[in-house]
Coordinates of N, CA and C in Angstrom, one line a residue:
A1 N 122.1 141.2 97.0 CA 121.8 140.4 95.9 C 120.8 141.1 95.0
L2 N 120.8 140.8 93.7 CA 119.8 141.2 92.8 C 118.9 140.1 92.5
V3 N 117.6 140.4 92.5 CA 116.6 139.4 92.2 C 115.8 139.9 91.1
L4 N 115.7 139.0 90.0 CA 114.8 139.3 88.9 C 113.6 138.3 89.0
Q5 N 112.4 138.9 89.0 CA 111.2 138.1 89.2 C 110.3 138.5 88.1
W6 N 109.6 137.5 87.4 CA 108.7 137.8 86.3 C 107.6 136.7 86.3
D7 N 106.6 137.0 85.4 CA 105.5 136.0 85.3 C 105.9 135.0 84.3
A8 N 106.4 133.8 84.7 CA 106.9 132.7 83.9 C 105.8 132.1 83.1
A9 N 104.5 132.2 83.5 CA 103.4 131.6 82.8 C 103.2 132.4 81.5
E10 N 103.4 133.7 81.5 CA 103.3 134.5 80.3 C 104.5 134.6 79.5
R11 N 105.7 134.8 80.2 CA 107.0 134.9 79.5 C 108.0 133.9 80.2
P12 N 108.1 132.7 79.7 CA 108.9 131.7 80.4 C 110.4 131.9 80.5
W13 N 110.9 132.7 79.5 CA 112.4 133.0 79.5 C 112.7 134.4 79.7
A14 N 113.8 134.6 80.4 CA 114.3 136.0 80.7 C 115.8 136.0 80.5
G15 N 116.3 137.2 80.1 CA 117.7 137.5 79.9 C 118.0 138.8 80.6
L16 N 119.2 138.9 81.2 CA 119.6 140.1 81.9 C 121.0 140.5 81.5
V17 N 121.1 141.7 81.0 CA 122.4 142.2 80.6 C 122.7 143.5 81.3
L18 N 123.9 143.7 81.8 CA 124.4 145.0 82.3 C 125.2 145.7 81.2
V19 N 124.8 146.9 80.9 CA 125.5 147.7 79.8 C 126.2 148.8 80.5
T20 N 127.5 148.8 80.3 CA 128.4 149.9 80.9 C 129.2 150.5 79.7
G21 N 128.8 151.7 79.3 CA 129.5 152.3 78.1 C 129.2 151.5 76.9
T22 N 130.2 150.9 76.2 CA 130.0 150.1 75.0 C 130.2 148.6 75.3
V23 N 130.3 148.2 76.6 CA 130.5 146.8 77.0 C 129.2 146.3 77.6
R24 N 128.9 145.1 77.1 CA 127.6 144.4 77.6 C 128.1 143.1 78.4
H25 N 127.6 143.1 79.6 CA 127.9 142.0 80.5 C 126.7 141.1 80.7
V26 N 126.7 139.9 80.1 CA 125.5 139.0 80.1 C 125.5 138.3 81.5
L27 N 124.4 138.6 82.2 CA 124.3 138.0 83.6 C 123.4 136.8 83.6
A28 N 122.4 136.8 82.7 CA 121.5 135.6 82.6 C 121.0 135.5 81.2
L29 N 121.0 134.3 80.7 CA 120.6 134.0 79.3 C 119.6 132.8 79.4
E30 N 118.4 132.9 79.0 CA 117.4 131.9 79.0 C 117.1 131.4 80.4
A31 N 117.1 132.3 81.3 CA 116.7 132.0 82.7 C 115.2 131.6 82.7
T32 N 114.8 130.6 83.5 CA 113.5 130.1 83.6 C 113.0 130.0 85.0
G33 N 111.7 129.8 85.2 CA 111.2 129.6 86.5 C 110.5 130.8 87.2
G34 N 110.7 132.0 86.6 CA 110.1 133.2 87.1 C 110.8 133.9 88.1
R35 N 112.0 133.4 88.5 CA 112.8 134.0 89.5 C 114.3 133.7 89.3
W36 N 115.1 134.7 89.3 CA 116.6 134.5 89.2 C 117.3 135.4 90.1
R37 N 118.4 134.9 90.8 CA 119.1 135.7 91.8 C 120.6 135.8 91.5
I38 N 121.1 137.0 91.6 CA 122.6 137.2 91.5 C 123.1 137.4 92.9
P39 N 123.9 136.5 93.4 CA 124.5 136.7 94.7 C 125.3 138.0 94.8
A40 N 125.3 138.6 96.0 CA 126.1 139.9 96.2 C 127.6 139.7 95.8
E41 N 128.2 138.6 96.1 CA 129.6 138.4 95.7 C 129.9 138.5 94.2
A42 N 128.9 138.2 93.4 CA 129.1 138.3 92.0 C 129.2 139.8 91.5
W43 N 128.7 140.7 92.3 CA 128.8 142.1 91.9 C 130.2 142.6 91.9
R44 N 131.1 142.0 92.7 CA 132.5 142.5 92.8 C 133.2 142.5 91.5
T45 N 132.9 141.7 90.6 CA 133.6 141.7 89.3 C 133.0 142.6 88.3
L46 N 131.9 143.2 88.5 CA 131.2 144.1 87.6 C 131.6 145.5 87.8
P47 N 131.8 146.3 86.7 CA 132.0 147.7 86.8 C 130.8 148.5 87.4
A48 N 131.1 149.6 87.9 CA 130.0 150.5 88.5 C 129.2 151.2 87.4
G49 N 128.0 151.6 87.7 CA 127.2 152.3 86.8 C 126.5 151.5 85.7
G50 N 126.0 152.2 84.7 CA 125.4 151.5 83.6 C 123.9 151.3 83.7
R51 N 123.4 150.4 82.9 CA 121.9 150.2 82.9 C 121.7 148.7 82.7
F52 N 120.6 148.2 83.2 CA 120.2 146.8 83.0 C 119.3 146.7 81.8
E53 N 119.4 145.7 80.9 CA 118.4 145.4 79.9 C 117.9 144.0 80.2
V54 N 116.6 144.0 80.4 CA 115.9 142.8 80.8 C 115.0 142.4 79.6
S55 N 115.2 141.2 79.1 CA 114.5 140.7 78.0 C 113.6 139.5 78.5
L56 N 112.3 139.7 78.2 CA 111.3 138.6 78.6 C 110.7 138.0 77.4
S57 N 110.7 136.7 77.2 CA 110.2 136.1 76.0 C 109.3 134.9 76.2
D58 N 108.4 134.7 75.2 CA 107.5 133.6 75.2 C 108.0 132.6 74.2
G59 N 109.1 132.8 73.6 CA 109.6 131.9 72.5 C 109.4 132.5 71.1
A60 N 108.4 133.4 71.0 CA 108.2 134.0 69.6 C 108.3 135.5 69.7
D61 N 107.8 136.1 70.8 CA 107.9 137.6 71.0 C 108.7 137.8 72.2
A62 N 109.4 139.0 72.2 CA 110.2 139.4 73.3 C 109.9 140.8 73.7
T63 N 110.0 141.1 75.0 CA 109.8 142.5 75.5 C 111.1 142.9 76.1
L64 N 111.6 144.1 75.8 CA 112.9 144.6 76.3 C 112.6 145.7 77.3
L65 N 113.0 145.6 78.5 CA 112.9 146.6 79.6 C 114.3 147.2 79.9
V66 N 114.4 148.5 79.9 CA 115.7 149.1 80.3 C 115.6 149.8 81.6
V67 N 116.4 149.4 82.5 CA 116.3 149.9 83.9 C 117.7 150.5 84.3
P68 N 117.7 151.8 84.7 CA 119.0 152.4 85.2 C 119.5 151.7 86.4
R69 N 120.8 151.5 86.4 CA 121.4 150.9 87.6 C 121.6 152.0 88.7
R70 N 121.2 151.6 89.9 CA 121.3 152.6 91.0 C 122.4 152.2 92.0

């Protein structure tokens, strides 16, 4: 499984996108609570490789993190 964990007091909302080539796979949009989990079985439908884009927001400002997929 993939677990996304963040400081929800500072940035209440998170988004997670897998980018493979020119295709963007939205995995989470407006996730809340500081923790979000993608079960291992969900990975079977996603293509290999790419990178993750994690967006953390307080409602006015957003921070984008880019993480290579391993």
